[in-house]
Amino acid sequence: MRRRGLDFRRPMRRRLSNVVWWTMCGIVVLVFFIVILTKEAQIDSGPSLSRRPYHYDRILEGLNITVEMLSPNSVTRQLSDQISLAKALVVIAKESNNLQFAWELSAQIRNSQILLSNAVTRRTPLTVGESETAVRDMALLLYQAQQLRYDSATMIMRLKAKIQALEEQMSSVNEKSSKYGQIAAEEVPKTLYCLGIRLTTEYFGNPNLQRKLKERKQLDAKLRDNSLCHFCVFSDNILASSVVVNSTALNSKNPYKVVFHLVTDEINYAAMKAWFAMNSFCGATVEVQKFDDFKWLNASYVPVLKQLQDAETQSYYFSGHNDNGRIPIKFRNPKYLSMLNHLRFYIPEVFPALKKVVFLDDDIVVQKDLSGLFSIDLNGNVNGAVETCMETFHRYHKYLNYSHPLIRAHFDPDACGWAFGMNVFDLVEWRKRNVTGIYHYWQERNVDRTLWKLGTLPPGLLTFYGLTEALDPSWHVLGFGYTNVDPKLIEKGAVLHFNGNSKPWLKIGIEKYKPLWEKYVDYTHPLLQLCNFH
């Protein structure tokens, strides 16, 4: 048999040696990677192990416990747990009128607390021997409490019942508080009543006053001059109206260009005329009218007047017995029966010669010049007002009944509300857009009070919807009659509004805000002193 040549065996040996060499290299690389991964795992697990004791120490420190208390046989922890449970049971025992048992629990709690206090003082743990009696006595009381059904479920039920009773009591107190507050707000103070009587006597009995009134008739031209600043106030409160006029005139850069149009009722007309004839307001012109003289003001033209004369409406506001008290008293305020409250929707008819007027409520104070209001561009809108929708409370859905299809179809519930009390009215645009007709439309559809219930703001929101220009908030700052107001807003505010029940001329007025109003009252006036104003 012939052998192969030597040169044929050499390549095989070379291939075999190459395989062995690559295999060894692979094993080395694999071992290398295993070593690296093992070290990384040790590195990752290292911090968590090192952090654990630190976290553990922080827990011990936060709970204020000792190593001894962590022992399964800790007497200190057992006593502490018993004390915690006993304190809860003392409350339940008192609620159940079991005063003897409550006293026994309290006495045992004190005994256990003394033992714990002594152990802390001497800095050595309690022993089983010295705490055995206390633990046993407390355990007997806790078992007795269990037999009396003083468990956590009972406690929860009783606390729920107590909370419900307190909520009902609080609701009753709040209702009474609201009712008495409303009564106090509607009450005419004796001092104001006295002032009205004395001024009426002056009006009819003082010949000098009658002469002054005749001389003032020569100022009629200023009442129709549209180059002047015209303000209107509808009120039956003499002193409040006086503060509005006085504060506006004193803070005006040119009070001789200020013209006030005051409208009141028959009862207060003579007193109002006498007061503004007897006093000078820095040269400002003041006209006093009574709405009884307005020939156009009749039930055939004014829907709300017909509603106010309705017996059912008067019963709604004055009685309140037909709904078992479901409607809050604030919705029944009889002031809404006064036509003075609704005249703001008839300003073009009240002042037919005027083109622009600023409406002011009688519960405001002016502390800056208001002439800038007459140069504000309303951009074709009718009403210039400060918006009040910084919170959801003052959006349309708060004032209107959105379950009614008419309201839901015509008005955005999230539209911004605005404030009555200081409003710029463009009477030219008012007449052009027949805004009073819009007001009549909505009033006629609210005969049954299903669209809104309270006041003149809801119909105002409907009437001037899409016709209101937002003014800078500093022109009109609200809340002085019911809440705290930011001092920065007070400093910047041009008109401060005492909206709410706490009017500054009432005893329930907010004391810290009264000086803002009272500084425009001359308490040295003889009539005010006679009526005991102070």
Coordinates of C-alpha atoms in Angstrom, one line a residue, residues 197-214 270 273-275 277-279 525-527:
I197 CA -87.8 113.5 59.3
R198 CA -85.8 116.6 60.2
L199 CA -84.9 117.3 56.5
T200 CA -88.5 117.0 55.4
T201 CA -89.4 119.5 58.1
E202 CA -86.7 121.9 56.9
Y203 CA -88.0 121.5 53.3
F204 CA -91.5 122.6 54.1
G205 CA -90.8 125.0 56.9
N206 CA -87.6 126.9 55.9
P207 CA -88.3 129.9 53.5
N208 CA -84.5 130.4 52.9
L209 CA -84.3 126.8 51.7
Q210 CA -87.2 127.3 49.3
R211 CA -85.4 130.4 47.9
K212 CA -82.2 128.3 47.3
L213 CA -84.2 125.7 45.5
K214 CA -85.6 128.3 43.1
A270 CA -88.4 116.4 50.1
K273 CA -84.0 118.0 48.0
A274 CA -83.4 119.8 51.2
W275 CA -80.1 118.0 52.0
A277 CA -79.8 122.4 48.7
M278 CA -78.4 123.0 52.2
N279 CA -74.9 121.6 51.4
H525 CA -73.2 119.0 60.7
P526 CA -75.9 120.2 63.1
L527 CA -78.6 117.8 61.7

